[in-house]
Steps between C-alpha positions, in 0.01 A plus 500: 500500500364721229582434136761758398464712190849395392373146447209629295726722289745215445225266380361763263844579363576130453177437308553800275863409454409149392259640242760737361737205474312371198578821315852586609842353568595391854710814583214722389253294701713531815534875451128547447419281799725716717345819368149368565591402856656843559197678357267290717704587809501872422126500439429360846772657718592839642829614340637666817444233763453187289174430680180405325304797366120519486492288183719237662291502817187435294675212322601339830150546643351342188737204534402457866131510410550239228672248730174376648203603707484809719776521759557771763779747426635807676538828314712775653526855367817667627537879472822666621428791734803730465613428146436852369723647772785272395467616139475865599793486743747267330392489134330251271804273476484453876128429464576233240758345736237487772237341275745237377609409852142482629404286199778251580396484864135446416588228250710316760230527768212407270688200361528351850119476498477385136385838370582743221551879495404759238566872467180671390617863499773729636509394865213251508553125514265202506566161655302184421531220756339160540323451831695262722516457876686829555281769661432786260584756769842343553579505128394864464701597808811330361461685171465830687820430691679400181415833339582707810862380512727789387610499136834634375442720194738696280433874532685788332714537814574128525334197660240583765265281705127562461206343679143472376192327629205358311124500523377151416150394407424128526211306351422131509311401186428199282735436211202518265402851615573771240847643562430870442140549613514271804847397619693821433203721581457349846873518570497863384215590738685335789822680404329840519374409846862424598605845378201659674602338830852641497699311235775249566244228570272246335124463491309187401189548288173405666163458324325832453816708538496817288746779429572726799329838512749698294346835585547434870854375439597815308345745746237767448363572156603836355152651534483393867842653563388829341184499713715459813727784390202731440360412840826577683530834317156600620 
């Protein structure tokens, strides 16, 4: 199981607290130790969901890398497909309810495989998992099902059920690979392929995979559309 950032923060706070102890009374030392631990937690966690943020994810990845030689890990980039519609229809409070619920579900599911979850941006999550005997496809499918279960959110008119799906990009990398330029980049490319193929699914990164053709995904370019319109008018 991965080393948790809470352990790291606790150790740091304890060391700093012991140092302060030489200069302050015991009550002051305890107060400062608590404040240091709280500040460490806030620095590495998302305030809405309580998940790791990007800083915390980097700290966990660094701890994994430092535990020994290269080891295979799974990186999943999870992007909710209909989150904007929930915000637009039911309000931002409902969107926050949805994000919090999804975060709790992802944490529970990832923990069964010894993994950790981070929230990188509004509706984008990352999961780091050690590679065990569980098939990657089965894990990704379970996460998709976990997200697709209806969530009860509080709208202006009262509680309402909402359902979202997720596009998930999966990459198997070495723990010593750079997090941003290799692990997250490959998972991001695979995630865009999942969206390109219809959303609500997962795609596993394969060597040589590149971003989908965005021009083809978005339709004709404006100049091509104008050329067609001129041709039909003639």
